Short mmCIF file of C-alpha atoms and ligand atoms in Angstrom, two decimals:
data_model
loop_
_atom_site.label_atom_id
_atom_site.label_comp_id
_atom_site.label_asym_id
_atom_site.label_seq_id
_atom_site.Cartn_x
_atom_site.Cartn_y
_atom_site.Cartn_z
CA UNK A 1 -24.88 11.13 16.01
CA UNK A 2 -24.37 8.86 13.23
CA UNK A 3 -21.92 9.57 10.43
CA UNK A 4 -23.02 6.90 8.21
CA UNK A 5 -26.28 6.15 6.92
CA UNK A 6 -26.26 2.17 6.43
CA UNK A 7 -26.83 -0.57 9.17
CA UNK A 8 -24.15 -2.94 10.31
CA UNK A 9 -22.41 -4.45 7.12
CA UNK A 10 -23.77 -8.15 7.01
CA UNK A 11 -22.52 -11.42 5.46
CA UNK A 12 -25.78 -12.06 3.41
CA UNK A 13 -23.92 -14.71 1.20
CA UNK A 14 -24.03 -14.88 -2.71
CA UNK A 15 -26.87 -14.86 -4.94
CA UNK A 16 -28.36 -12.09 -3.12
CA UNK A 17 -29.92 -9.36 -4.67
CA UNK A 18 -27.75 -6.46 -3.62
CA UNK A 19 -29.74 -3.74 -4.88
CA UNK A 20 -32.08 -3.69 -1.12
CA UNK A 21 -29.08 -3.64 1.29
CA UNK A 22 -25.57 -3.93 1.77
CA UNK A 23 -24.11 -7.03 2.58
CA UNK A 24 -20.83 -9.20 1.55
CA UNK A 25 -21.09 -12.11 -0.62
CA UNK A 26 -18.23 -13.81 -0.02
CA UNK A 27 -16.79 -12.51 3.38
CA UNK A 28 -18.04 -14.04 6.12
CA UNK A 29 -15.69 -13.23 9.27
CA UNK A 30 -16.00 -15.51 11.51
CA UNK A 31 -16.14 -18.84 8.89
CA UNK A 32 -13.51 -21.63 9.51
CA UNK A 33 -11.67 -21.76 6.25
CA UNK A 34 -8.22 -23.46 5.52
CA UNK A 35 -8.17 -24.41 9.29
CA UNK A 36 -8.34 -19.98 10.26
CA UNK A 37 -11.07 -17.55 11.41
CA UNK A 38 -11.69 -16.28 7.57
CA UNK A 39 -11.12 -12.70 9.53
CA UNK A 40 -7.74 -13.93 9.98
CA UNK A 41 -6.54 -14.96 7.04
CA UNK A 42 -7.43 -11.29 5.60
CA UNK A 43 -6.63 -8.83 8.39
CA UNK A 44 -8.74 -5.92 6.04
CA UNK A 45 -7.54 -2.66 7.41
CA UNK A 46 -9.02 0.42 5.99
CA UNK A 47 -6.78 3.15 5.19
CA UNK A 48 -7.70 6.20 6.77
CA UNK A 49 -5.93 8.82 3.78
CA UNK A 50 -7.96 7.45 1.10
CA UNK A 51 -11.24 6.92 3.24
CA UNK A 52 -11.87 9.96 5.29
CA UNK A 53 -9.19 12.41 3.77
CA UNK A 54 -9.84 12.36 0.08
CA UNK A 55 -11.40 14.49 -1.66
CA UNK A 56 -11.36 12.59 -4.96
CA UNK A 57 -9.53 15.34 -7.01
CA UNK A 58 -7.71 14.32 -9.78
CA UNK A 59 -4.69 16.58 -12.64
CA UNK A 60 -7.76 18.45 -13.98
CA UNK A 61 -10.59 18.88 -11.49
CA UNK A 62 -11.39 19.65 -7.83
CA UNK A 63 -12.18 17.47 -5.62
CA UNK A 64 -16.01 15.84 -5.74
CA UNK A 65 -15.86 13.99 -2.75
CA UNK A 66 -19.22 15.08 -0.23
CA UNK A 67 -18.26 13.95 3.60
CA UNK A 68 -20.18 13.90 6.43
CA UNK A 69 -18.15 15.96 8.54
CA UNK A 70 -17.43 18.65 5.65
CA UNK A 71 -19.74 21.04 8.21
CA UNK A 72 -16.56 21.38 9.96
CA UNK A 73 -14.61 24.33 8.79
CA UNK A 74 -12.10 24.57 11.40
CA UNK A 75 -9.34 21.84 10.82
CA UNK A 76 -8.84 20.61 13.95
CA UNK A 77 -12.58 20.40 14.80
CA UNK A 78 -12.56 18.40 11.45
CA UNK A 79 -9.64 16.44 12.58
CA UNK A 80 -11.87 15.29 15.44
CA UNK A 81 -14.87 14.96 13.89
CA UNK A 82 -13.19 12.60 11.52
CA UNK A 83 -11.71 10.44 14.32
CA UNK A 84 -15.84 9.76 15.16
CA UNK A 85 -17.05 9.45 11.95
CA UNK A 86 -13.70 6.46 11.55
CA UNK A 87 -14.12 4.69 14.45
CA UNK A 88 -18.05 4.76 13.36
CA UNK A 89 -17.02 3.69 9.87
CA UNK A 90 -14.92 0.80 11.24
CA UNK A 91 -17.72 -0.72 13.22
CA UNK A 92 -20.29 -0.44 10.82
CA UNK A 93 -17.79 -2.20 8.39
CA UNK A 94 -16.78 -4.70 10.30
CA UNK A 95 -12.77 -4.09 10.19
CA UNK A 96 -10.42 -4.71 12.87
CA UNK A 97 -7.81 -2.59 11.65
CA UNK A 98 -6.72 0.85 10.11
CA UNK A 99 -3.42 2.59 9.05
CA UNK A 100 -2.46 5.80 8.88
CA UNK A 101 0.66 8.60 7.98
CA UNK A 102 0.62 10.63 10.28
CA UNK A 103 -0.41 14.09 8.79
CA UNK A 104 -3.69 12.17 7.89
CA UNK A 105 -5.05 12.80 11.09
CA UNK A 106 -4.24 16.36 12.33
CA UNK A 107 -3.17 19.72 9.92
CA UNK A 108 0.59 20.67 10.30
CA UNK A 109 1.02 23.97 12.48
CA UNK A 110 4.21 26.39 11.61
CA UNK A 111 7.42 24.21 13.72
CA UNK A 112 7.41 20.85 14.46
CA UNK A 113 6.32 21.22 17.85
CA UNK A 114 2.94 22.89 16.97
CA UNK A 115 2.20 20.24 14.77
CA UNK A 116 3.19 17.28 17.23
CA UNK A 117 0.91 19.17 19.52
CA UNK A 118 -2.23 18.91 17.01
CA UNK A 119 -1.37 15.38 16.43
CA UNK A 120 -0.77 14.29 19.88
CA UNK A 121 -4.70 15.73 20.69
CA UNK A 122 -6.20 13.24 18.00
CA UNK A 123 -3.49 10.80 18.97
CA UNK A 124 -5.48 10.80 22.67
CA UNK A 125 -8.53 10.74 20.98
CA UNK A 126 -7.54 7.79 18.78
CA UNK A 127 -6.69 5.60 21.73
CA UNK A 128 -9.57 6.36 23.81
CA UNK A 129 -11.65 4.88 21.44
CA UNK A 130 -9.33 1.81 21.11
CA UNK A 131 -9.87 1.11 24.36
CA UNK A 132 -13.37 0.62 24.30
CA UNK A 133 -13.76 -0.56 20.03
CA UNK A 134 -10.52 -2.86 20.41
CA UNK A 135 -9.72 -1.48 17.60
CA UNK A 136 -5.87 -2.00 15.98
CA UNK A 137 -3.52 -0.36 14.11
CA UNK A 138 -2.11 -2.61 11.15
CA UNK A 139 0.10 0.31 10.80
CA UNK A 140 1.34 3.64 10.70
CA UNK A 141 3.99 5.94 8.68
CA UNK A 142 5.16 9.22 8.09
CA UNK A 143 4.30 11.50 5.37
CA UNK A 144 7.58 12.64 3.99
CA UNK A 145 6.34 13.73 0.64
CA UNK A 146 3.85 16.16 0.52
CA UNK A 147 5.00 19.53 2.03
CA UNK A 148 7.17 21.60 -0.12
CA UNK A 149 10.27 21.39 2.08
CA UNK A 150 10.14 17.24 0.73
CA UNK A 151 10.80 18.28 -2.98
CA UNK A 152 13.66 17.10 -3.44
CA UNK A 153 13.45 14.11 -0.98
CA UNK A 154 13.32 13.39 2.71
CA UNK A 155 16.02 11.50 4.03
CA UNK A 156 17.46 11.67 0.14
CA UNK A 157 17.41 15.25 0.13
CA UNK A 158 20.59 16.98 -0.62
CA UNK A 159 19.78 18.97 2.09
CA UNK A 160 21.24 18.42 5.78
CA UNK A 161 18.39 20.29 7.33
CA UNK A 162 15.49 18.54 5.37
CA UNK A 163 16.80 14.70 6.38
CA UNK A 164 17.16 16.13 9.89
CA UNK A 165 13.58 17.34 10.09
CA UNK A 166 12.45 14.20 8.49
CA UNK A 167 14.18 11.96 11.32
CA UNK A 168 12.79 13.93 13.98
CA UNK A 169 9.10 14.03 12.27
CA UNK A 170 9.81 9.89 12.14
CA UNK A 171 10.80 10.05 15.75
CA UNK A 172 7.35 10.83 16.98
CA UNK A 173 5.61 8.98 14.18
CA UNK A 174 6.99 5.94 16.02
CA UNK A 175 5.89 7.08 19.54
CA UNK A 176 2.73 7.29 18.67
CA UNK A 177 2.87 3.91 16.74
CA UNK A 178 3.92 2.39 20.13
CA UNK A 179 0.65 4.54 22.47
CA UNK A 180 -1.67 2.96 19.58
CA UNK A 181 0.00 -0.52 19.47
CA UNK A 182 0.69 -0.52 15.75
CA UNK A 183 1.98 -4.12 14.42
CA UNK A 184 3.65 -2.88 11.65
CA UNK A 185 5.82 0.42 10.94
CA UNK A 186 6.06 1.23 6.73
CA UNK A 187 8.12 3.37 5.10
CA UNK A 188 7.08 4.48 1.60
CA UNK A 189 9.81 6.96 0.03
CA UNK A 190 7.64 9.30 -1.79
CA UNK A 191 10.13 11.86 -2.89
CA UNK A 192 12.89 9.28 -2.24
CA UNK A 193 14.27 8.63 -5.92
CA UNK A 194 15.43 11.46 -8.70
CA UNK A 195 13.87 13.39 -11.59
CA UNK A 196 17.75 13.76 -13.04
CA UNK A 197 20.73 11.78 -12.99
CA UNK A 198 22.55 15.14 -14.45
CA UNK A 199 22.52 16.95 -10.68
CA UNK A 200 22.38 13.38 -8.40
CA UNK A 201 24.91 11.71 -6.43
CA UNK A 202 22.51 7.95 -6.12
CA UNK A 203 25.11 6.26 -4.05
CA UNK A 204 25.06 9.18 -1.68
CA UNK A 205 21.29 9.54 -1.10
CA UNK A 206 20.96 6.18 -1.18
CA UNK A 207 23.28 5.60 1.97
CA UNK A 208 21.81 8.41 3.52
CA UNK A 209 18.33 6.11 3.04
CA UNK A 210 19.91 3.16 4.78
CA UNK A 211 21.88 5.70 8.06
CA UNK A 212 18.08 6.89 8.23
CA UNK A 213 16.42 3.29 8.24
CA UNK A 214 19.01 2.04 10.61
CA UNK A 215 18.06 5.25 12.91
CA UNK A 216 14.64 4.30 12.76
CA UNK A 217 15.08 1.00 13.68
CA UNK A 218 17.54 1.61 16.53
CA UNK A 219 14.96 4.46 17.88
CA UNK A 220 12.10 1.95 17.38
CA UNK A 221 13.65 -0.58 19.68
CA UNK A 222 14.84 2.50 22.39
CA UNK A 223 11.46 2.95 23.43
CA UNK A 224 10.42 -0.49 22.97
CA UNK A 225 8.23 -0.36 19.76
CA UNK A 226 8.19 -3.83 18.43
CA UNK A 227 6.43 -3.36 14.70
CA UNK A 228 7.49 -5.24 11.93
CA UNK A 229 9.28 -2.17 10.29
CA UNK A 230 8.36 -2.39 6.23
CA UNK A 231 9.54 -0.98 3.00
CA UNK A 232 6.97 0.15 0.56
CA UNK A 233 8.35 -0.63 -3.21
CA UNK A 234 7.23 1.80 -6.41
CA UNK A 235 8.56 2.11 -8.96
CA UNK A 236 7.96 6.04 -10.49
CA UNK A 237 5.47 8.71 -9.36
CA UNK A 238 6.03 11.02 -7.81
CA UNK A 239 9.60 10.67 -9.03
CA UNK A 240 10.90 9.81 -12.31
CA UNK A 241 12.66 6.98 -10.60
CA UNK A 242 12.24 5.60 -7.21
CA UNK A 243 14.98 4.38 -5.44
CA UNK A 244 12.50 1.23 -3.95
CA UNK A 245 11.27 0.45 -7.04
CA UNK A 246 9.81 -2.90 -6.96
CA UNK A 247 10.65 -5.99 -4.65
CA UNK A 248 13.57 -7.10 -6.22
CA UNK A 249 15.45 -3.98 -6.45
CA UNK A 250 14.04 -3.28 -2.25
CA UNK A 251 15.40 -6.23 -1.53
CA UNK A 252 19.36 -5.81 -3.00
CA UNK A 253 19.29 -2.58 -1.41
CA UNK A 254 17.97 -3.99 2.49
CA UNK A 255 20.58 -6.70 1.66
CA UNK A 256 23.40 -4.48 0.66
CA UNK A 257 22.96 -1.89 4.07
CA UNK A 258 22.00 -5.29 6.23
CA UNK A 259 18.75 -4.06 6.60
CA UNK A 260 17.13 -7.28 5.92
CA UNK A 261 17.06 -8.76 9.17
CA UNK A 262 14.71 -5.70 10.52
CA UNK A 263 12.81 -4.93 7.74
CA UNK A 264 10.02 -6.66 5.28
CA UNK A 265 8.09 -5.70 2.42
CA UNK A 266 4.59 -4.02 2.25
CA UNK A 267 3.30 -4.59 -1.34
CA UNK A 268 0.69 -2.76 -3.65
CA UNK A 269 -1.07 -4.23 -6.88
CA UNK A 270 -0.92 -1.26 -8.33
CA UNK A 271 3.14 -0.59 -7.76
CA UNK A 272 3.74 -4.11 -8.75
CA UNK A 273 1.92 -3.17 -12.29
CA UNK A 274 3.72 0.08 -12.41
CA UNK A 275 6.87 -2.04 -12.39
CA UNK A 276 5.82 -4.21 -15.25
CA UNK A 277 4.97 -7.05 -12.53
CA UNK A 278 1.80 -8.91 -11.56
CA UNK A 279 0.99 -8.37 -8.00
CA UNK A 280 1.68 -12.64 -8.16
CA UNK A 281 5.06 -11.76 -9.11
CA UNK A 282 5.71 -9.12 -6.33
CA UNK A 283 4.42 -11.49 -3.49
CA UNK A 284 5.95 -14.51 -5.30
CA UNK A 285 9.25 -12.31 -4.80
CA UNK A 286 8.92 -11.45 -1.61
CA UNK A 287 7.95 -14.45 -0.02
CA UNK A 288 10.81 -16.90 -1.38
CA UNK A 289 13.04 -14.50 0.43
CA UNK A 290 11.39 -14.73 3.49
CA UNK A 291 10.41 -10.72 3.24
CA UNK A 292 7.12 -11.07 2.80
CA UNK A 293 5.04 -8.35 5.56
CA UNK A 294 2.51 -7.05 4.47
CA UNK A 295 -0.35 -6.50 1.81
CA UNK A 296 -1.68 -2.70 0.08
CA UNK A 297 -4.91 -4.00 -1.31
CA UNK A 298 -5.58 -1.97 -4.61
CA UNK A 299 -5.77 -2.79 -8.42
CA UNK A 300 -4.48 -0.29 -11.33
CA UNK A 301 -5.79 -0.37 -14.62
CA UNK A 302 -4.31 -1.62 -17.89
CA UNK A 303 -5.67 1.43 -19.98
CA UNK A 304 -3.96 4.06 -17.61
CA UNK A 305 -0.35 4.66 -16.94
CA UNK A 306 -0.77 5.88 -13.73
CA UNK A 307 -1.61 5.07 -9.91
CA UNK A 308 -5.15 5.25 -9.60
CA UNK A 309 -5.67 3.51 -6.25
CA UNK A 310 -8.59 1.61 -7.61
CA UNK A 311 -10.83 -0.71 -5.06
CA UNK A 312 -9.35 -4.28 -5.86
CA UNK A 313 -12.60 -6.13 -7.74
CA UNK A 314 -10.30 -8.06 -10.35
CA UNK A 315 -11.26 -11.99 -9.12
CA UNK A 316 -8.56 -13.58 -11.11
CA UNK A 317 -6.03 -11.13 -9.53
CA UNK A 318 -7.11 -11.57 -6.47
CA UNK A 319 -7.35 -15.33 -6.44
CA UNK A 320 -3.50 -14.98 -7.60
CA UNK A 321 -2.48 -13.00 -4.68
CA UNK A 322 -4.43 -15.45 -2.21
CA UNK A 323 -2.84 -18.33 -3.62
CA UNK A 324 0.58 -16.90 -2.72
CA UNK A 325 -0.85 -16.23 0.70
CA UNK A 326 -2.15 -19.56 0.96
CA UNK A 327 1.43 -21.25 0.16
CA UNK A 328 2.91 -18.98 2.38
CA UNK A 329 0.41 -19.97 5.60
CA UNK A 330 -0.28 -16.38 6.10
CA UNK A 331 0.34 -12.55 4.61
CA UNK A 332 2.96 -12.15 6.94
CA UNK A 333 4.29 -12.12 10.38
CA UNK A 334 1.89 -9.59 11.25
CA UNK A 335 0.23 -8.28 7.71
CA UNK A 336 -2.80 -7.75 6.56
CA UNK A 337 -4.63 -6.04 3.54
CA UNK A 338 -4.79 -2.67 3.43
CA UNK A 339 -7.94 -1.22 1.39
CA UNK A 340 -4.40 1.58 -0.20
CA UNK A 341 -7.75 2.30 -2.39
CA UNK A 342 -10.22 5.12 -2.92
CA UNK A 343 -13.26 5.68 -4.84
CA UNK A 344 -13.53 7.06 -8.42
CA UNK A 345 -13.85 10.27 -8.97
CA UNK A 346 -17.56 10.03 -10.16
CA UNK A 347 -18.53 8.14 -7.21
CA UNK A 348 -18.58 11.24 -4.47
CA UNK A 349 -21.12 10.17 -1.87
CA UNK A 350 -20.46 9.09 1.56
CA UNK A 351 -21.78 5.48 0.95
CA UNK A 352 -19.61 4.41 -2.17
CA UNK A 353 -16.44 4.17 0.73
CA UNK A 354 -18.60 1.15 2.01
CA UNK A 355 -19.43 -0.02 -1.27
CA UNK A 356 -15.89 0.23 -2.42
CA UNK A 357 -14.91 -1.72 0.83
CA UNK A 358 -17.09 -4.46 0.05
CA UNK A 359 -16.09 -4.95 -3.28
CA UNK A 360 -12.17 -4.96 -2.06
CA UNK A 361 -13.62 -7.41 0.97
CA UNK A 362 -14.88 -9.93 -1.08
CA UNK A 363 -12.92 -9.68 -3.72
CA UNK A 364 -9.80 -10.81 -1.48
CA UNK A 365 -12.52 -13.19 0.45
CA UNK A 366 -13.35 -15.05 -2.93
CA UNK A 367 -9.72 -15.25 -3.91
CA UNK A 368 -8.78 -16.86 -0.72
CA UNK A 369 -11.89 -19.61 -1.31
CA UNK A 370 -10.40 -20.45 -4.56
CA UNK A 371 -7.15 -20.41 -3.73
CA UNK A 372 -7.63 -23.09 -0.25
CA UNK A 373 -10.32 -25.07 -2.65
CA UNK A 374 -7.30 -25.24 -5.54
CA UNK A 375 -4.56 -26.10 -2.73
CA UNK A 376 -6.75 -28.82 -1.13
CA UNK A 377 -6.86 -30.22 -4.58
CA UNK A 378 -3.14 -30.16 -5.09
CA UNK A 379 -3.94 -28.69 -8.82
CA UNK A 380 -0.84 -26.76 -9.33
CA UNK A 381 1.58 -28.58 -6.72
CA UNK A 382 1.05 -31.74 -8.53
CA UNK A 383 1.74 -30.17 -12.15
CA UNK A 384 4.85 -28.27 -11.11
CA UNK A 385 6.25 -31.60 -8.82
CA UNK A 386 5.65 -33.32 -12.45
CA UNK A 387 7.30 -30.37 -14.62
CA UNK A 388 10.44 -30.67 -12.07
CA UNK A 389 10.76 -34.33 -12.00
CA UNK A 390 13.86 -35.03 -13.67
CA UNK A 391 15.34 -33.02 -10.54
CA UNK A 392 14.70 -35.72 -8.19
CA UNK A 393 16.88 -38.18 -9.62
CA UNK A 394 19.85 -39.02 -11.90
CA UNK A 395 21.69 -35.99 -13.58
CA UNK A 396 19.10 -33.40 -12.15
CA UNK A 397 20.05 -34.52 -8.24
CA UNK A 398 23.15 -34.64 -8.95
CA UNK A 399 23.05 -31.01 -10.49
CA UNK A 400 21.39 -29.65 -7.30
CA UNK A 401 23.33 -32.02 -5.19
CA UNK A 402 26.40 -29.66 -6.48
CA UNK A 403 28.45 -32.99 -7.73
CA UNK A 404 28.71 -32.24 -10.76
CA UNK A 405 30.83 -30.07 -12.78
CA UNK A 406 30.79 -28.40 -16.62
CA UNK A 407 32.96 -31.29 -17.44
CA UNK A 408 30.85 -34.11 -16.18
CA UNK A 409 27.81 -32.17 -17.96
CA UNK A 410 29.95 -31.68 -21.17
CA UNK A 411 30.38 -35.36 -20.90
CA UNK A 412 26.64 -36.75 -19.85
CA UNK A 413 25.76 -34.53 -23.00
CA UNK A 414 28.23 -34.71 -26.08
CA UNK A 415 26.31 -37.08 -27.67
CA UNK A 416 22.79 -37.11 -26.95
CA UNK A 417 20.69 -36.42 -30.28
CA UNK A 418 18.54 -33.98 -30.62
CA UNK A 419 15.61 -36.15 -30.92
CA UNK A 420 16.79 -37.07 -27.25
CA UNK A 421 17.01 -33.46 -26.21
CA UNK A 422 13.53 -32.63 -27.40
CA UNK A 423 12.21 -36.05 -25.89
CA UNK A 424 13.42 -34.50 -22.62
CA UNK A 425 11.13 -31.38 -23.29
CA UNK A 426 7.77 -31.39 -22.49
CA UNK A 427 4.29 -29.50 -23.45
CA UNK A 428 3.31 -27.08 -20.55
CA UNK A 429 -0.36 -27.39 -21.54
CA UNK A 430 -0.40 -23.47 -19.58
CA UNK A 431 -3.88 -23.43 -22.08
CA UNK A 432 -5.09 -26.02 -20.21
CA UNK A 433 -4.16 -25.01 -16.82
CA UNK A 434 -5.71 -21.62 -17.10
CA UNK A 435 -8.92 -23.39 -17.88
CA UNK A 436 -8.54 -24.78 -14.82
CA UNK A 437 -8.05 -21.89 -12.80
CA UNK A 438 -11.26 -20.66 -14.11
CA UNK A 439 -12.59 -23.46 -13.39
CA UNK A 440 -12.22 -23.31 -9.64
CA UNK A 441 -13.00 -19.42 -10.01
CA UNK A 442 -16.37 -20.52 -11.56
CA UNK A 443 -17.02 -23.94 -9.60
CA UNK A 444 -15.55 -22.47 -6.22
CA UNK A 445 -17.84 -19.05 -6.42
CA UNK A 446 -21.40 -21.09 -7.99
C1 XUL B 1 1.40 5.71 -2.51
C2 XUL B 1 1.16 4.72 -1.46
C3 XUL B 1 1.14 5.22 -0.08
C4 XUL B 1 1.75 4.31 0.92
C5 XUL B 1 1.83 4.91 2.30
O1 XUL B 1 1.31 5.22 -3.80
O2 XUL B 1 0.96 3.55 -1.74
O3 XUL B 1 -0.18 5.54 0.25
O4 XUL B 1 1.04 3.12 1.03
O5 XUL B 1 2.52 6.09 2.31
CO1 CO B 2 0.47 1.88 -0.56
#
């Protein structure tokens, strides 16, 4: 029975009228592109929360969403349904990958062991089909933020019990990352941060983050689970503070507990804005560090405060994120992009998950055609080699040759003019480059 009603998704190329069919304009899978399978650069995975558990709701309304397997009214004949109706969804897409939490995919029963029994069925169900789709897991996680026993935190809660549950609820999150072969293993602290300083001990909590990481990982490599294990930055909602709140901050904290050897970073356009950052900046962050893991694939919106989880369709963001990419080589050890992304509210039919899909898929395809075409033409390297020229010789290599001291600087400087000093100075022209960059966006895309 089909779930969906569209044909394969097609690359059709641009210029196409898309009002007769579906097709991408940009993305073309199998292309040779900056020396990779274009499918490889990318690594889409299509989160299965947002696609097939949403219901669209929003702080003042219901949920419009209308599914194909809403006919289902018991939840775990739902809960299978919706493993067809994915895998169906995947190949009619074209992905190669999907993530999950784990209470995505089967309702919670009363103890822990009903509920591991629920999940274990779709869990069976789930690799079945891998077996014959080849389907893979990009990754997987636990949801430690949405029952009511998570309010005040999971393994930040004040209470013993609650970060006990939550380590054993981890424990079989990662067994079942291992029976589905999941490459990567994130951790986003929902209810990990405070509403009130007034009633929190942060240095507490936030040790009893790293014991619970450091479990994680230790369990993870007990059973021989080799994902890249990643840490999930955001920086409010649903607390007033989160403890991870933007790459930066993630990254003191995995160097202060020595987590940084084990774990990377799995970063959302949308957090990164929440933070006051460009997505740019996030990456940019992570990837001089050498923590870069993974991508969420969303956009937010300048008008609203919030997380909204939009379908990334913002070219000039996009192209920004793919030119990080492209100077790194690849997303990450093992990342890919993530569709963390869900339709608006107003757009309830079944179909507008593909169309939202495509839009995200070429979106991120077109950034990473103008980002190769604007690395093949050395446009920025050879304007920031220029702007950092007086570093490769004289006073400059001497400064990052560490040969130098105040004294010698006092001394090369004491009486230099200030005509001299601003003669050292130079116009950035940043007008000029950003007519550039649109440009390529325009040239690149024609
Ligand atoms: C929430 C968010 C999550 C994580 C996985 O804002 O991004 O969906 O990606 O828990
Ligand atoms: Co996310």
């Amino acid at each position: 029975m089909a779930y969906w009603q569209v044909n394969k998704i097609k690359y059709i190329g641009p210029h196409q009228s898309l009002k007769s069919d579906l097709g991408f304009q940009y993305y073309n899978p199998e292309e040779i592109i900056g020396g990779k399978k274009m499918k490889d650069w990318l690594r889409f995975s299509v989160a299965y929360w947002h696609t097939f558990d949403q219901r669209l709701v929003d702080p003042f309304g219901d949920g419009t969403a209308i599914r194909p397997y809403d006919k289902y009214s018991d939840p775990m004949d739902q809960a299978l349904a919706k493993v067809d109706a994915a895998f169906e969804f995947y190949d009619k897409l074209g992905v190669n990958y999907f993530a999950f939490h784990d209470r995505d995919l089967a309702p919670e029963g009363d103890t822990l062991r009903e509920t591991n029994q629920n999940l274990d069925k779709i869990v069976d169900k789930i690799v079945e089909y891998q077996k014959t789709t080849g389907m893979k897991v990009l990754w997987n996680t636990s949801n430690l933020f949405n029952n009511p026993r998570f309010v005040a935190g999971a393994a930040t809660s004040p209470y013993a019990d609650i970060f006990a549950y939550s380590a054993a609820q981890l424990k079989h999150s990662l067994e079942i990352g291992k029976r589905v072969g999941a490459e990567n293993y994130v951790f986003w602290g929902g209810r990990e941060g405070y509403e009130s300083l007034w009633n929190t001990d942060m240095k507490r909590e936030q040790e009893h983050a790293a014991r619970f990481f450091q479990m994680a990982k230790d369990y993870a490599k007990e059973i021989g689970f080799q994902a890249q294990m990643l840490l999930e930055p955001k920086p409010k909602e649903p607390t007033t503070h989160q403890y991870d709140f933007d790459a930066a901050t993630t990254i003191a904290f995995m160097k202060e507990y020595n987590l940084d050897q084990d774990f990377k970073l799995n970063l959302e356009g949308n957090h990164a804005n929440l933070a006051g950052h460009s997505y740019q900046h996030e990456i940019r962050v992570a990837r001089t560090a050498g923590l870069l893991g993974s991508l969420d694939a969303n956009q937010g919106d300048k008008l609203i405060g919030w997380d909204i989880d939009e379908y990334p369709s913002n070219l000039y963001e996009t192209v920004a994120a793919m030119y990080e990419v492209v100077q790194e080589g690849q997303i990450g050890p093992h990342g890919g992009l993530n569709f963390d992304a869900k339709p608006r509210r107003s757009s309830f039919e079944p179909n507008d998950l593909f169309y939202g899909h495509i839009v995200g898929m070429d979106s991120f395809a077109a950034g990473l055609r103008v980002a190769l075409k604007m690395k093949a033409d050395h446009v920025l390297e050879d304007i920031i080699n220029e702007r950092y020229n007086s570093y490769n010789s004289g006073i400059g290599a001497q400064i990052e040759a560490g040969t130098v001291n105040f004294t010698d600087l006092e001394k090369y400087s004491l009486d230099k003019t200030q005509a001299q000093l601003r003669a050292a100075t130079h116009s950035d022209h940043l007008e000029q480059i950003k007519d550039t960059i649109n440009h390529y966006i325009i040239e690149t895309l024609s």
